[in-house]
C-alpha cells in the first residue's frame, strides 16, 4: 500500500521540517486541500495577497522571499474554470519574476482536458492550449491527478508527473469488505482505468458498458459486456460532471441483475442536475475525492468524500527529494 494513503495527516515529514527551500502556496480554488497538504509536509502555506480589481482582474503578490526556492502552487482549475486558470497563470508568473528556482503547478483537477483531440473540423484542442499557457507563464513542472486521458501528459513540453486518486478509493472499498465485486467501466475509453482498479481489488472481474453519445453531456447506454448478475458493481470513472453517464450505467446494471451499485470517481465536478441524479437511490454510495471542493449544497446522504492530501503531499516530497514517484503506485 502506498505511504500517502496510510500516514495520518498529523504526521509531518521530518526531512522537510528544516528545509526552507520548499515553499507551498495555494490559489483560491481549494484552500482546504492545500492546508491538508501543508500539514502533511509539516510546513505552512506561504503568505500571498490575492484580490480583484473592480473589473474582475486578478492581482497576486507573494509576500515572502522565494529567490532560489522550489515553489509548489496548488490550484485545481475547477468551476469557475476560467477564473481559477487565470489565477494560476498569474501565480506562476509572479513566482517566475520573484526568481524562484523551480515552479511546480500542482493541479489536482485539470480543466479543459476533455477536448484532447480533434473529433471534427475546426475544433480547438484546449488540453494542449492550457498546457502551452502554463509553460509560457513560467512553470517548470506540472503535477496533475487523474487526467481525463493519459496522452495529455505529452502535451506538456516540461516534466509532468501524473498521479492517481485510485489508491485512496481502493483502500476505502477494501475496508468495506464487499462480496462478489465486479468492477465496471462506464465506457470503452475507461477500460484501462477500470482494469487497473480491478487488479488492485484482488483481480476482481471486469465488465464494460457499451454506450453511444449523441451530444456533449448526453449518453445513451446500449448494453453490458460481462456478467454482473447478483454481484456488487463498482462503477469507476475519472470524473462525474452532470452524472448522466454514470446514472444510465447504474440503471442498466440493475436491469442486468446487479445486487448493489457503487460509483467511484476522483473528480466531483457535479454540474446540475448531478446531485439530483446521484441522490435518486441508484447507488449505495457515491465515492469521490476532494480534488474539487465540495460545497454543502451539493452533499447528499450517499456521498462519501475521501482526501487525497496525503497522496499529493507524498508526491511533492518525492519530487523535492528527487526520488521515485511511480513506485508509489506499484
GROMACS .gro file of C-alpha atoms in nm:
model
  330
    1UNK     CA    1   0.000   0.000   0.000
    2UNK     CA    2   0.134   0.346  -0.078
    3UNK     CA    3   0.263   0.552   0.209
    4UNK     CA    4   0.042   0.854   0.133
    5UNK     CA    5  -0.278   0.654   0.176
    6UNK     CA    6  -0.186   0.532   0.522
    7UNK     CA    7   0.010   0.805   0.702
    8UNK     CA    8  -0.204   1.032   0.924
    9UNK     CA    9  -0.229   1.397   0.825
   10UNK     CA   10  -0.092   1.500   1.165
   11UNK     CA   11   0.244   1.326   1.100
   12UNK     CA   12   0.488   1.573   0.938
   13UNK     CA   13   0.780   1.461   0.726
   14UNK     CA   14   1.088   1.534   0.939
   15UNK     CA   15   1.319   1.575   0.639
   16UNK     CA   16   1.121   1.880   0.530
   17UNK     CA   17   1.091   2.048   0.868
   18UNK     CA   18   1.419   2.242   0.838
   19UNK     CA   19   1.418   2.278   0.463
   20UNK     CA   20   1.339   2.641   0.387
   21UNK     CA   21   1.381   2.597   0.015
   22UNK     CA   22   1.044   2.426  -0.028
   23UNK     CA   23   0.759   2.676  -0.049
   24UNK     CA   24   0.391   2.589  -0.079
   25UNK     CA   25   0.124   2.835  -0.193
   26UNK     CA   26  -0.245   2.795  -0.259
   27UNK     CA   27  -0.478   2.960  -0.504
   28UNK     CA   28  -0.839   3.028  -0.410
   29UNK     CA   29  -0.984   2.714  -0.576
   30UNK     CA   30  -0.928   2.462  -0.293
   31UNK     CA   31  -0.758   2.619   0.008
   32UNK     CA   32  -0.868   2.344   0.248
   33UNK     CA   33  -0.694   2.075   0.043
   34UNK     CA   34  -0.378   2.291   0.029
   35UNK     CA   35  -0.386   2.327   0.409
   36UNK     CA   36  -0.407   1.949   0.450
   37UNK     CA   37  -0.112   1.903   0.214
   38UNK     CA   38   0.090   2.160   0.409
   39UNK     CA   39   0.003   1.983   0.735
   40UNK     CA   40   0.124   1.653   0.591
   41UNK     CA   41   0.454   1.812   0.484
   42UNK     CA   42   0.497   1.986   0.819
   43UNK     CA   43   0.521   2.335   0.669
   44UNK     CA   44   0.296   2.642   0.647
   45UNK     CA   45   0.126   2.777   0.338
   46UNK     CA   46   0.317   3.076   0.209
   47UNK     CA   47   0.166   3.424   0.259
   48UNK     CA   48   0.014   3.577  -0.050
   49UNK     CA   49  -0.209   3.874  -0.134
   50UNK     CA   50  -0.490   3.782  -0.370
   51UNK     CA   51  -0.755   4.033  -0.472
   52UNK     CA   52  -0.962   4.154  -0.763
   53UNK     CA   53  -0.994   4.492  -0.925
   54UNK     CA   54  -1.339   4.637  -0.987
   55UNK     CA   55  -1.347   4.499  -1.342
   56UNK     CA   56  -1.262   4.144  -1.227
   57UNK     CA   57  -0.887   4.144  -1.298
   58UNK     CA   58  -0.686   3.926  -1.058
   59UNK     CA   59  -0.396   4.067  -0.855
   60UNK     CA   60  -0.139   3.837  -0.691
   61UNK     CA   61   0.158   3.927  -0.471
   62UNK     CA   62   0.386   3.675  -0.299
   63UNK     CA   63   0.465   3.814   0.045
   64UNK     CA   64   0.791   3.639   0.127
   65UNK     CA   65   1.119   3.589  -0.050
   66UNK     CA   66   1.122   3.283  -0.275
   67UNK     CA   67   1.450   3.355  -0.452
   68UNK     CA   68   1.623   3.025  -0.525
   69UNK     CA   69   1.334   2.822  -0.377
   70UNK     CA   70   1.135   2.529  -0.511
   71UNK     CA   71   0.778   2.659  -0.522
   72UNK     CA   72   0.465   2.441  -0.541
   73UNK     CA   73   0.139   2.613  -0.638
   74UNK     CA   74  -0.179   2.417  -0.554
   75UNK     CA   75  -0.472   2.515  -0.773
   76UNK     CA   76  -0.732   2.289  -0.936
   77UNK     CA   77  -0.885   2.455  -1.241
   78UNK     CA   78  -1.242   2.378  -1.137
   79UNK     CA   79  -1.553   2.599  -1.154
   80UNK     CA   80  -1.528   2.887  -1.232
   81UNK     CA   81  -1.267   2.736  -1.461
   82UNK     CA   82  -1.150   3.048  -1.642
   83UNK     CA   83  -1.105   3.248  -1.320
   84UNK     CA   84  -0.907   2.973  -1.148
   85UNK     CA   85  -0.694   2.905  -1.456
   86UNK     CA   86  -0.608   3.274  -1.492
   87UNK     CA   87  -0.525   3.295  -1.122
   88UNK     CA   88  -0.287   3.000  -1.157
   89UNK     CA   89  -0.112   3.160  -1.455
   90UNK     CA   90  -0.066   3.485  -1.263
   91UNK     CA   91   0.071   3.296  -0.962
   92UNK     CA   92   0.322   3.120  -1.188
   93UNK     CA   93   0.427   3.450  -1.345
   94UNK     CA   94   0.466   3.616  -1.004
   95UNK     CA   95   0.691   3.333  -0.884
   96UNK     CA   96   0.899   3.342  -1.201
   97UNK     CA   97   0.957   3.716  -1.165
   98UNK     CA   98   1.048   3.660  -0.798
   99UNK     CA   99   1.339   3.436  -0.909
  100UNK     CA  100   1.205   3.104  -0.783
  101UNK     CA  101   1.446   2.821  -0.871
  102UNK     CA  102   1.172   2.582  -0.983
  103UNK     CA  103   0.796   2.633  -1.011
  104UNK     CA  104   0.566   2.330  -0.998
  105UNK     CA  105   0.198   2.374  -1.078
  106UNK     CA  106   0.008   2.122  -0.862
  107UNK     CA  107  -0.324   2.073  -1.042
  108UNK     CA  108  -0.548   1.821  -0.862
  109UNK     CA  109  -0.814   1.873  -1.132
  110UNK     CA  110  -0.703   1.975  -1.483
  111UNK     CA  111  -0.978   2.167  -1.659
  112UNK     CA  112  -1.028   2.184  -2.036
  113UNK     CA  113  -0.898   1.825  -2.056
  114UNK     CA  114  -1.197   1.678  -2.238
  115UNK     CA  115  -1.102   1.846  -2.567
  116UNK     CA  116  -0.782   1.642  -2.602
  117UNK     CA  117  -0.807   1.573  -2.976
  118UNK     CA  118  -0.996   1.684  -3.285
  119UNK     CA  119  -1.313   1.486  -3.342
  120UNK     CA  120  -1.447   1.725  -3.609
  121UNK     CA  121  -1.316   2.000  -3.832
  122UNK     CA  122  -1.224   2.344  -3.694
  123UNK     CA  123  -1.209   2.239  -3.328
  124UNK     CA  124  -0.960   2.357  -3.068
  125UNK     CA  125  -0.753   2.111  -2.866
  126UNK     CA  126  -0.788   2.300  -2.539
  127UNK     CA  127  -0.594   2.045  -2.333
  128UNK     CA  128  -0.283   2.136  -2.535
  129UNK     CA  129  -0.364   2.508  -2.531
  130UNK     CA  130  -0.379   2.514  -2.148
  131UNK     CA  131  -0.052   2.318  -2.129
  132UNK     CA  132   0.111   2.578  -2.353
  133UNK     CA  133  -0.021   2.863  -2.139
  134UNK     CA  134   0.128   2.715  -1.822
  135UNK     CA  135   0.464   2.657  -1.988
  136UNK     CA  136   0.475   3.010  -2.131
  137UNK     CA  137   0.376   3.156  -1.794
  138UNK     CA  138   0.691   3.002  -1.646
  139UNK     CA  139   0.603   2.665  -1.491
  140UNK     CA  140   0.897   2.424  -1.482
  141UNK     CA  141   0.695   2.115  -1.388
  142UNK     CA  142   0.334   2.003  -1.356
  143UNK     CA  143   0.186   1.762  -1.102
  144UNK     CA  144  -0.162   1.651  -1.212
  145UNK     CA  145  -0.405   1.394  -1.078
  146UNK     CA  146  -0.618   1.161  -1.291
  147UNK     CA  147  -0.601   1.342  -1.622
  148UNK     CA  148  -0.901   1.277  -1.845
  149UNK     CA  149  -0.674   1.090  -2.086
  150UNK     CA  150  -0.316   0.974  -2.036
  151UNK     CA  151  -0.187   1.133  -2.357
  152UNK     CA  152  -0.232   1.481  -2.206
  153UNK     CA  153   0.100   1.422  -2.029
  154UNK     CA  154   0.262   1.451  -2.371
  155UNK     CA  155   0.104   1.791  -2.433
  156UNK     CA  156   0.346   1.948  -2.184
  157UNK     CA  157   0.693   2.049  -2.302
  158UNK     CA  158   0.804   2.034  -1.938
  159UNK     CA  159   0.811   1.734  -1.697
  160UNK     CA  160   0.463   1.617  -1.599
  161UNK     CA  161   0.406   1.388  -1.300
  162UNK     CA  162   0.071   1.213  -1.337
  163UNK     CA  163  -0.063   1.055  -1.017
  164UNK     CA  164  -0.386   0.871  -0.942
  165UNK     CA  165  -0.650   0.906  -0.676
  166UNK     CA  166  -0.746   0.539  -0.704
  167UNK     CA  167  -0.529   0.411  -0.413
  168UNK     CA  168  -0.733   0.622  -0.170
  169UNK     CA  169  -1.062   0.495  -0.316
  170UNK     CA  170  -0.937   0.133  -0.330
  171UNK     CA  171  -0.836   0.150   0.037
  172UNK     CA  172  -1.187   0.262   0.125
  173UNK     CA  173  -1.360  -0.001  -0.093
  174UNK     CA  174  -1.137  -0.275   0.052
  175UNK     CA  175  -1.222  -0.164   0.407
  176UNK     CA  176  -1.592  -0.224   0.338
  177UNK     CA  177  -1.523  -0.595   0.268
  178UNK     CA  178  -1.782  -0.614  -0.010
  179UNK     CA  179  -1.857  -0.956  -0.157
  180UNK     CA  180  -1.880  -1.059  -0.524
  181UNK     CA  181  -1.733  -0.736  -0.659
  182UNK     CA  182  -1.729  -0.667  -1.032
  183UNK     CA  183  -1.555  -0.351  -1.149
  184UNK     CA  184  -1.740  -0.176  -1.429
  185UNK     CA  185  -1.610   0.073  -1.684
  186UNK     CA  186  -1.885   0.319  -1.789
  187UNK     CA  187  -1.747   0.326  -2.144
  188UNK     CA  188  -1.486   0.163  -2.365
  189UNK     CA  189  -1.244   0.454  -2.316
  190UNK     CA  190  -1.222   0.386  -1.942
  191UNK     CA  191  -1.134   0.016  -1.968
  192UNK     CA  192  -0.764   0.064  -1.882
  193UNK     CA  193  -0.857   0.262  -1.571
  194UNK     CA  194  -1.114   0.004  -1.462
  195UNK     CA  195  -0.878  -0.287  -1.529
  196UNK     CA  196  -0.606  -0.131  -1.311
  197UNK     CA  197  -0.867  -0.067  -1.040
  198UNK     CA  198  -0.990  -0.428  -1.057
  199UNK     CA  199  -0.636  -0.566  -1.034
  200UNK     CA  200  -0.583  -0.383  -0.703
  201UNK     CA  201  -0.908  -0.535  -0.571
  202UNK     CA  202  -0.772  -0.891  -0.575
  203UNK     CA  203  -0.815  -0.921  -0.953
  204UNK     CA  204  -1.190  -0.863  -0.943
  205UNK     CA  205  -1.377  -0.942  -1.268
  206UNK     CA  206  -1.437  -0.663  -1.518
  207UNK     CA  207  -1.745  -0.552  -1.708
  208UNK     CA  208  -1.789  -0.279  -1.970
  209UNK     CA  209  -2.090  -0.065  -2.055
  210UNK     CA  210  -2.128  -0.001  -2.427
  211UNK     CA  211  -2.275   0.343  -2.488
  212UNK     CA  212  -2.335   0.578  -2.778
  213UNK     CA  213  -2.302   0.950  -2.708
  214UNK     CA  214  -2.549   1.166  -2.902
  215UNK     CA  215  -2.418   1.504  -2.781
  216UNK     CA  216  -2.196   1.659  -2.511
  217UNK     CA  217  -2.317   1.557  -2.162
  218UNK     CA  218  -2.580   1.326  -2.317
  219UNK     CA  219  -2.519   0.950  -2.319
  220UNK     CA  220  -2.731   0.662  -2.443
  221UNK     CA  221  -2.648   0.329  -2.281
  222UNK     CA  222  -2.679   0.026  -2.505
  223UNK     CA  223  -2.571  -0.292  -2.323
  224UNK     CA  224  -2.337  -0.451  -2.069
  225UNK     CA  225  -2.038  -0.664  -2.169
  226UNK     CA  226  -1.969  -0.904  -1.883
  227UNK     CA  227  -2.155  -1.079  -1.602
  228UNK     CA  228  -2.298  -0.855  -1.327
  229UNK     CA  229  -2.599  -1.061  -1.214
  230UNK     CA  230  -2.614  -1.099  -0.835
  231UNK     CA  231  -2.289  -0.905  -0.787
  232UNK     CA  232  -2.180  -0.578  -0.630
  233UNK     CA  233  -2.098  -0.347  -0.921
  234UNK     CA  234  -1.836  -0.076  -0.870
  235UNK     CA  235  -1.856   0.185  -1.146
  236UNK     CA  236  -1.519   0.358  -1.192
  237UNK     CA  237  -1.460   0.683  -1.377
  238UNK     CA  238  -1.217   0.976  -1.360
  239UNK     CA  239  -1.487   1.241  -1.313
  240UNK     CA  240  -1.859   1.293  -1.263
  241UNK     CA  241  -1.994   1.602  -1.436
  242UNK     CA  242  -2.371   1.602  -1.492
  243UNK     CA  243  -2.383   1.233  -1.382
  244UNK     CA  244  -2.582   1.132  -1.691
  245UNK     CA  245  -2.335   0.865  -1.799
  246UNK     CA  246  -2.282   0.704  -1.459
  247UNK     CA  247  -2.654   0.707  -1.369
  248UNK     CA  248  -2.755   0.550  -1.700
  249UNK     CA  249  -2.485   0.292  -1.634
  250UNK     CA  250  -2.629   0.218  -1.288
  251UNK     CA  251  -2.977   0.171  -1.433
  252UNK     CA  252  -2.868  -0.083  -1.688
  253UNK     CA  253  -2.653  -0.265  -1.431
  254UNK     CA  254  -2.959  -0.308  -1.210
  255UNK     CA  255  -3.162  -0.421  -1.511
  256UNK     CA  256  -2.894  -0.684  -1.571
  257UNK     CA  257  -2.929  -0.808  -1.213
  258UNK     CA  258  -2.658  -0.627  -1.016
  259UNK     CA  259  -2.734  -0.651  -0.644
  260UNK     CA  260  -2.572  -0.318  -0.546
  261UNK     CA  261  -2.406  -0.037  -0.737
  262UNK     CA  262  -2.127   0.188  -0.607
  263UNK     CA  263  -1.998   0.488  -0.803
  264UNK     CA  264  -1.630   0.587  -0.772
  265UNK     CA  265  -1.466   0.891  -0.928
  266UNK     CA  266  -1.171   1.116  -0.849
  267UNK     CA  267  -1.317   1.449  -0.961
  268UNK     CA  268  -1.663   1.559  -0.847
  269UNK     CA  269  -1.747   1.833  -1.098
  270UNK     CA  270  -2.119   1.792  -1.018
  271UNK     CA  271  -2.274   2.027  -1.273
  272UNK     CA  272  -2.655   2.049  -1.245
  273UNK     CA  273  -2.850   1.823  -1.230
  274UNK     CA  274  -2.581   1.584  -1.098
  275UNK     CA  275  -2.682   1.597  -0.731
  276UNK     CA  276  -3.047   1.516  -0.808
  277UNK     CA  277  -2.946   1.224  -1.028
  278UNK     CA  278  -2.691   1.079  -0.787
  279UNK     CA  279  -2.920   1.103  -0.484
  280UNK     CA  280  -3.215   0.934  -0.658
  281UNK     CA  281  -3.149   0.594  -0.497
  282UNK     CA  282  -2.950   0.428  -0.776
  283UNK     CA  283  -2.631   0.398  -0.569
  284UNK     CA  284  -2.541   0.252  -0.233
  285UNK     CA  285  -2.264   0.510  -0.215
  286UNK     CA  286  -2.105   0.772  -0.440
  287UNK     CA  287  -1.734   0.780  -0.353
  288UNK     CA  288  -1.532   1.081  -0.466
  289UNK     CA  289  -1.218   1.268  -0.356
  290UNK     CA  290  -1.157   1.628  -0.256
  291UNK     CA  291  -0.960   1.737  -0.564
  292UNK     CA  292  -1.253   1.976  -0.617
  293UNK     CA  293  -1.402   2.144  -0.307
  294UNK     CA  294  -1.745   2.011  -0.214
  295UNK     CA  295  -1.999   2.276  -0.117
  296UNK     CA  296  -2.255   2.187   0.149
  297UNK     CA  297  -2.537   2.243  -0.102
  298UNK     CA  298  -2.401   1.957  -0.314
  299UNK     CA  299  -2.379   1.700  -0.037
  300UNK     CA  300  -2.632   1.418  -0.003
  301UNK     CA  301  -2.662   1.110   0.222
  302UNK     CA  302  -2.497   0.862  -0.017
  303UNK     CA  303  -2.192   1.085  -0.077
  304UNK     CA  304  -1.854   0.988   0.066
  305UNK     CA  305  -1.563   1.233   0.021
  306UNK     CA  306  -1.208   1.098   0.064
  307UNK     CA  307  -0.898   1.314   0.100
  308UNK     CA  308  -0.603   1.293  -0.141
  309UNK     CA  309  -0.393   1.536   0.066
  310UNK     CA  310  -0.154   1.266   0.192
  311UNK     CA  311  -0.104   1.134  -0.159
  312UNK     CA  312  -0.030   1.481  -0.302
  313UNK     CA  313   0.193   1.565  -0.007
  314UNK     CA  314   0.393   1.246  -0.050
  315UNK     CA  315   0.433   1.316  -0.422
  316UNK     CA  316   0.552   1.673  -0.359
  317UNK     CA  317   0.803   1.540  -0.105
  318UNK     CA  318   0.933   1.282  -0.353
  319UNK     CA  319   0.967   1.542  -0.632
  320UNK     CA  320   1.151   1.777  -0.399
  321UNK     CA  321   1.381   1.498  -0.278
  322UNK     CA  322   1.428   1.376  -0.637
  323UNK     CA  323   1.310   1.025  -0.557
  324UNK     CA  324   1.073   0.796  -0.745
  325UNK     CA  325   0.705   0.888  -0.777
  326UNK     CA  326   0.595   0.588  -0.982
  327UNK     CA  327   0.696   0.344  -0.708
  328UNK     CA  328   0.404   0.475  -0.500
  329UNK     CA  329   0.158   0.306  -0.736
  330UNK     CA  330   0.325  -0.034  -0.782
   0.00000   0.00000   0.00000
